[in-house]
Short mmCIF file of C-alpha atoms and ligand atoms in Angstrom, two decimals:
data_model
loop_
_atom_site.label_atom_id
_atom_site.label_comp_id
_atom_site.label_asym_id
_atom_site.label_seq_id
_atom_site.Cartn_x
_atom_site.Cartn_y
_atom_site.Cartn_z
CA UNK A 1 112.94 64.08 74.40
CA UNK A 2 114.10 67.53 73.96
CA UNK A 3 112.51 69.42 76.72
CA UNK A 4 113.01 73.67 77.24
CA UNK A 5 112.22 75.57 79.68
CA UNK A 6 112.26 78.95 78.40
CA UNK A 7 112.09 81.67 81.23
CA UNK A 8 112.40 85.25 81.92
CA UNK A 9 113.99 86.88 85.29
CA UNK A 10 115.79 83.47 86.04
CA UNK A 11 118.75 84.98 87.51
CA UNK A 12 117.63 85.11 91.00
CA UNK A 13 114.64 84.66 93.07
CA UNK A 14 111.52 82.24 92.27
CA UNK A 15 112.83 82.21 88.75
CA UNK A 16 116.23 80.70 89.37
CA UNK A 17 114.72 78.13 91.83
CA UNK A 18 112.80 77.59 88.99
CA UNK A 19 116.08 77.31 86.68
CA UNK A 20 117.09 74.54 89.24
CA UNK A 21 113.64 72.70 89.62
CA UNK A 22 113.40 72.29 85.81
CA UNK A 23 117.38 71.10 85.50
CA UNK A 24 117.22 68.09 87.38
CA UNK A 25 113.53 67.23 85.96
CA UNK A 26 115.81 66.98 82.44
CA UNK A 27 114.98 70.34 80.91
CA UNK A 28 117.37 72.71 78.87
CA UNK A 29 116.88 75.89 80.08
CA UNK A 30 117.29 79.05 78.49
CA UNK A 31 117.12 82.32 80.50
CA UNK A 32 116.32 85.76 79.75
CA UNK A 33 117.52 88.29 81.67
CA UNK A 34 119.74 91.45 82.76
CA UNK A 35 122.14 89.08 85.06
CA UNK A 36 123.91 86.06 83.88
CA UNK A 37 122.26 82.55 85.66
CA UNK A 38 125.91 80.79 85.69
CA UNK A 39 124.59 77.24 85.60
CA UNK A 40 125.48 74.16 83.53
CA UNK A 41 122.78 73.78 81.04
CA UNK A 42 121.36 77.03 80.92
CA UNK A 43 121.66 79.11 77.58
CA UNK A 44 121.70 82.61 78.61
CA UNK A 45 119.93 85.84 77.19
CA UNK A 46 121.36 89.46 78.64
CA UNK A 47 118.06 91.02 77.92
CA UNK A 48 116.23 93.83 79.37
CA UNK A 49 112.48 93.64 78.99
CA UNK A 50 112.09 97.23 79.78
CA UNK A 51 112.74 97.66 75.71
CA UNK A 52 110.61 95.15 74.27
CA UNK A 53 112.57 95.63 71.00
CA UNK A 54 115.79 94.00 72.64
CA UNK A 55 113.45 90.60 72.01
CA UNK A 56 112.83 91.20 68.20
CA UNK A 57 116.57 92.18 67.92
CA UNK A 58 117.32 88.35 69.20
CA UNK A 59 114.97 86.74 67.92
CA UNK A 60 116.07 84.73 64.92
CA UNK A 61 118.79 83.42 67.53
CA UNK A 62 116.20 82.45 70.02
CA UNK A 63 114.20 80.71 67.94
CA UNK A 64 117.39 78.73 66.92
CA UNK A 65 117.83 77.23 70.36
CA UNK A 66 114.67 75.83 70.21
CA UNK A 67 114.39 74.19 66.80
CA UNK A 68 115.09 70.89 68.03
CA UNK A 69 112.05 71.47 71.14
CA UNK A 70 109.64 68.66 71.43
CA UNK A 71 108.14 70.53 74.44
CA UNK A 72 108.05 74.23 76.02
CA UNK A 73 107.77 75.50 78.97
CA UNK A 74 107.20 79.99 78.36
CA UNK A 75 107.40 80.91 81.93
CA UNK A 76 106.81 84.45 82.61
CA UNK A 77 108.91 85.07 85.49
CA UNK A 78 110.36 89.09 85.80
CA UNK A 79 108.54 91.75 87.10
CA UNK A 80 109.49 94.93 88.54
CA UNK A 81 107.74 95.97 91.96
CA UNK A 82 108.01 99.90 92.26
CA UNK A 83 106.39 101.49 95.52
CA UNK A 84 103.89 104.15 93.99
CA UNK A 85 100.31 105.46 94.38
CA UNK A 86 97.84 107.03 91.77
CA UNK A 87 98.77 110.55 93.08
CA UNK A 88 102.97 110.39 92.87
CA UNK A 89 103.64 108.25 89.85
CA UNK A 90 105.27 109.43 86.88
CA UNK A 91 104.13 108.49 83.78
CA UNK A 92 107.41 106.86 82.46
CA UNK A 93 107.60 105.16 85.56
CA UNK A 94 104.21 103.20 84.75
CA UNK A 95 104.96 103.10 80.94
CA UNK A 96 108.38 101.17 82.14
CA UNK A 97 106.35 98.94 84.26
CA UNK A 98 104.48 97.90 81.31
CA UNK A 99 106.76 97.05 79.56
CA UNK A 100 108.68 94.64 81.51
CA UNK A 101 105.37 92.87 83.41
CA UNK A 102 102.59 93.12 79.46
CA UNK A 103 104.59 94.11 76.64
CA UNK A 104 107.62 91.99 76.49
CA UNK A 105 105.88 89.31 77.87
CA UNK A 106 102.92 89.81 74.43
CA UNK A 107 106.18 90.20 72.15
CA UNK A 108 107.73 86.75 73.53
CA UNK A 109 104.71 84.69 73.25
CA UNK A 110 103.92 85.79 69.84
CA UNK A 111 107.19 84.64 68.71
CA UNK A 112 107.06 81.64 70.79
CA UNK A 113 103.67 80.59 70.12
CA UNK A 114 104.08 79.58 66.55
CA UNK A 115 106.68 77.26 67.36
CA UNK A 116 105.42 75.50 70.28
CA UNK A 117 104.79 71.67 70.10
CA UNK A 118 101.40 70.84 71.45
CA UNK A 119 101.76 69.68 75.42
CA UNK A 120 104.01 72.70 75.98
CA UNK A 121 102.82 75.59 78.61
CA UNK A 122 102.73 79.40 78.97
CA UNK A 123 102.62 80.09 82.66
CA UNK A 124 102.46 83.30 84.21
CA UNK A 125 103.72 84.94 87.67
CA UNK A 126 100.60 86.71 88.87
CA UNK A 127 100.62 87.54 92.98
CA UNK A 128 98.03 88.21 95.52
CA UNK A 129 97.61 91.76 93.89
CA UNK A 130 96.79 90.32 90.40
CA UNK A 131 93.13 90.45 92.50
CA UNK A 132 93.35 92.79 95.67
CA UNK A 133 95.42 96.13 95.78
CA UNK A 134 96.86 97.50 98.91
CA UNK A 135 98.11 100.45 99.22
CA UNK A 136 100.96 102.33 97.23
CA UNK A 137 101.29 99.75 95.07
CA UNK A 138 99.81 101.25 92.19
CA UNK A 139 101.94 100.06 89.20
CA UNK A 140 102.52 96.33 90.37
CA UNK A 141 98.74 95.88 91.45
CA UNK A 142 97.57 97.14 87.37
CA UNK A 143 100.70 95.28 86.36
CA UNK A 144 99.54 92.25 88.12
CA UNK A 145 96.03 92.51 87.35
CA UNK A 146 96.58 92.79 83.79
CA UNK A 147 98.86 89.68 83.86
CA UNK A 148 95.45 87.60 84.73
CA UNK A 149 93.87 89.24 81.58
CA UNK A 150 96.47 88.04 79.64
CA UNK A 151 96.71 84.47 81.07
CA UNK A 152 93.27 84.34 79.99
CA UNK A 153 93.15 86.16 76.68
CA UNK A 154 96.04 84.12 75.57
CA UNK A 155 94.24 80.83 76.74
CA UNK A 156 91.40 81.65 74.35
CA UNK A 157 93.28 82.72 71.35
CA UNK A 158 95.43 79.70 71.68
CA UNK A 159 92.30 77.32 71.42
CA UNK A 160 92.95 74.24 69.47
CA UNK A 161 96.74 74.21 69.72
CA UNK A 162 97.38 71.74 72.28
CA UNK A 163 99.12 74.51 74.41
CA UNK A 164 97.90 75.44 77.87
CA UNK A 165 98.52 78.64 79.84
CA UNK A 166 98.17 78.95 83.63
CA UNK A 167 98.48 82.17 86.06
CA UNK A 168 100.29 81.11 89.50
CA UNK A 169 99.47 83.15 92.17
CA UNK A 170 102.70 83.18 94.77
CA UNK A 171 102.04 84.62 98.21
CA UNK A 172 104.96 86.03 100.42
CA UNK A 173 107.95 84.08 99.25
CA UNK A 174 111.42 84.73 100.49
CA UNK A 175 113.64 86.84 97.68
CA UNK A 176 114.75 89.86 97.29
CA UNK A 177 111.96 91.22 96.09
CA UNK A 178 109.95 90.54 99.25
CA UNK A 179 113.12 91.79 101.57
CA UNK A 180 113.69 94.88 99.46
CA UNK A 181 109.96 96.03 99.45
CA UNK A 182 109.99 95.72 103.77
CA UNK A 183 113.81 97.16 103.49
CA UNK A 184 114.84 93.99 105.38
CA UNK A 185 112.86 95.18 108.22
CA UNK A 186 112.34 92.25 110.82
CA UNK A 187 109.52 93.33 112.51
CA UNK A 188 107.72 94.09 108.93
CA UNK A 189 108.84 90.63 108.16
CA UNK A 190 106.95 88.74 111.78
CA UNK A 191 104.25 91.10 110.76
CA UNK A 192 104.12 89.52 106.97
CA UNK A 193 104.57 86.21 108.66
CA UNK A 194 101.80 86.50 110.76
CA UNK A 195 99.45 86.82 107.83
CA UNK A 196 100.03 83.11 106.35
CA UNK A 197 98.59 80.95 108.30
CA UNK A 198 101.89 78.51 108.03
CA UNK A 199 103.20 81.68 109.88
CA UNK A 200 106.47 81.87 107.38
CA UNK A 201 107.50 82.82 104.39
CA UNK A 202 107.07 80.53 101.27
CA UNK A 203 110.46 79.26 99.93
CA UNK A 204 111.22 80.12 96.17
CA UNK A 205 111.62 75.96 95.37
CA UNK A 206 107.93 75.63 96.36
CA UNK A 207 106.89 78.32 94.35
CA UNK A 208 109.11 76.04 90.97
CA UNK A 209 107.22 73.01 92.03
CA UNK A 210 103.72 74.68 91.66
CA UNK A 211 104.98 75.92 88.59
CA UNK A 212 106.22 72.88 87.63
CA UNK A 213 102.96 71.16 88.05
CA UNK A 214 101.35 73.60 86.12
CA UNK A 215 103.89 72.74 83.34
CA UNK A 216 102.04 68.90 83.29
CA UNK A 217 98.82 69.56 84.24
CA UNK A 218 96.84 70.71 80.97
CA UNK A 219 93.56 70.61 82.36
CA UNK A 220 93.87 73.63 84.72
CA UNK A 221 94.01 75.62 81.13
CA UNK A 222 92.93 79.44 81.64
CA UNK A 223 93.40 78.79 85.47
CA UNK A 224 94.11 81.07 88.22
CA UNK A 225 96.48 79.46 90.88
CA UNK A 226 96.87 80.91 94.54
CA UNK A 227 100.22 79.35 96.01
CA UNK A 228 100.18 81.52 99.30
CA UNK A 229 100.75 78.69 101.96
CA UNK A 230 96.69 80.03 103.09
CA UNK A 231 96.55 83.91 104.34
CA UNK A 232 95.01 85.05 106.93
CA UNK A 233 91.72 87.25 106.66
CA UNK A 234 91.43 89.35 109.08
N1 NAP B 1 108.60 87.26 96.21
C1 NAP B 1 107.31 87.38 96.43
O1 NAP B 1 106.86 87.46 97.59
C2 NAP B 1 106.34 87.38 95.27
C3 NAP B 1 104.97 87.40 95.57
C4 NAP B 1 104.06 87.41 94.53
C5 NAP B 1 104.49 87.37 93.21
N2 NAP B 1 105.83 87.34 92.94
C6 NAP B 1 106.22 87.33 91.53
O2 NAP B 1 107.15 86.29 91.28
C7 NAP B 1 108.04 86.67 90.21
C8 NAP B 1 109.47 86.53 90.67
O3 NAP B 1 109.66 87.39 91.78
P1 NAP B 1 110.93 87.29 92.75
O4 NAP B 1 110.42 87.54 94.11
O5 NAP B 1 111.74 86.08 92.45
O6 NAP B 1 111.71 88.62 92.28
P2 NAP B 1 113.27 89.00 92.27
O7 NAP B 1 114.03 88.16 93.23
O8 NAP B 1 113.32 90.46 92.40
O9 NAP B 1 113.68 88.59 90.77
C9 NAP B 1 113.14 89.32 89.72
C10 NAP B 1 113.67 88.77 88.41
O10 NAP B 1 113.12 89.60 87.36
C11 NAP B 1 114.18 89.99 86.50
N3 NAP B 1 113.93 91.33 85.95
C12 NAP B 1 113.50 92.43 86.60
N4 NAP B 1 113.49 93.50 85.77
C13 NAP B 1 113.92 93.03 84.57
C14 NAP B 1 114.16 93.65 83.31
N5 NAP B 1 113.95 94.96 83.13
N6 NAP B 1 114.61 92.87 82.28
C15 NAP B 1 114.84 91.56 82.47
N7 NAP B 1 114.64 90.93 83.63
C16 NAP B 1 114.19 91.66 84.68
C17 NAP B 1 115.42 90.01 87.38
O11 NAP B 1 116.57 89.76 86.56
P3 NAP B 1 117.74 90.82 86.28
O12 NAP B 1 117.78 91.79 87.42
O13 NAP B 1 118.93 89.95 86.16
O14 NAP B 1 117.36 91.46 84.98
C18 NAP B 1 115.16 88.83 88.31
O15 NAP B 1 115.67 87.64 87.75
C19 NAP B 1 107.64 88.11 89.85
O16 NAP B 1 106.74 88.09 88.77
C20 NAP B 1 106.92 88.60 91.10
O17 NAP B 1 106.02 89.64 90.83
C21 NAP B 1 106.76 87.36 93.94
#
């Protein structure tokens, strides 16, 4: 069976552990990203979803490699994470971030869609601030927030199709995103620690077996998944 796994932001992170997961499970993977993933059996993409348009432009050849797909797998991996409040950003900063996190995501699933085989999956990367903000975080908590809505919109207007959509929910998990956003700090990083209640970080691999659950697991359709290891209310 001709299995894809068809991916955005796979070139590092929770999306190339992802890459990995879904290769020895006996998917094809193609990637879409800035950043080559240099891995047997990945086709790869150089596309940045900051220009939504760069999709259209490749589509016809996208929709090539997956003629032959008897099963999907849309995961929704990239996101940008911008520190910025309601009183400092700039609009084109927040138009950007809209782009990468909604728009391209919208323009890739309506192309998608059409083609999927029932039993395949759109799954989302959503994150503890797709339902609580914290501060200066203004663009990635909308961003996130939104991504929910569209988990859930999509769900709906996909009824009858056989296709299920999911919205997975990671808590602090060790990339570069996380290390970049606390500059690598290690007291900022005990202090992020100490709010799991595992009291560490959540490895990316954990994160792609979630997600690969999700893949198989049709009747958590419309669902909201929190994969934060438990945090800590305080
Ligand atoms: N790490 C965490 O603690 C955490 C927590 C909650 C949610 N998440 C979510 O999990 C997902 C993966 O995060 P991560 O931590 O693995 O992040 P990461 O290590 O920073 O990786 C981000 C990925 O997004 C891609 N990307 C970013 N901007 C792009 C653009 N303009 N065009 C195309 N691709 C772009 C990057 O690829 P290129 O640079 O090659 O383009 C990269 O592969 C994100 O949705 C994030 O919000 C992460």
């Amino acid at each position: 069976m001709d299995k894809v796994l068809l991916i955005t932001g796979g070139s590092r992170g929770i999306g190339k552990a992802t890459c990995l997961y879904f290769l020895e499970k006996g998917y094809r993977v193609i990637n879409l990203s800035r950043n080559n993933l240099a891995l047997e059996g990945v086709t790869q993409f150089y596309i940045d979803l900051s220009f939504p348009d760069s999709i259209h432009q490749q589509k016809e050849l996208l929709l090539s490699e997956l003629k032959d797909a008897e099963k999907i797998v849309l995961v929704h991996c990239a996101a940008s994470h911008n520190k910025n409040n309601i009183l400092d950003i700039v609009q084109q900063e927040l138009v950007k971030s809209l782009a990468i996190n909604i728009v391209s995501p919208t323009v890739l699933t309506q192309i998608i869609s059409s083609i999927m085989p029932a039993g395949s999956s759109i799954i989302y990367l959503g994150s503890s601030l797709s339902e609580k903000a914290l501060p200066n975080t203004y663009s990635y908590s909308t961003n996130k927030h939104a991504v929910i809505g569209m988990m859930r919109a999509t769900c709906q207007d996909l009824s009858g199709t056989g296709i299920h959509t999911v919205c997975v929910c990671p808590g602090f998990t060790d990339t570069e995103m996380l290390r970049h956003h606390i500059n690598n700090n290690p007291n900022a990083l005990f202090a992020i620690t100490q709010k799991v209640s595992f009291k560490r970080l959540i490895t990316p691999s954990e994160i792609a077996e979630t997600l690969f659950f999700c893949s198989k697991t049709p009747a958590i359709n419309g669902s909201v998944i929190h994969a934060n290891l438990g945090q800590v209310e305080t």
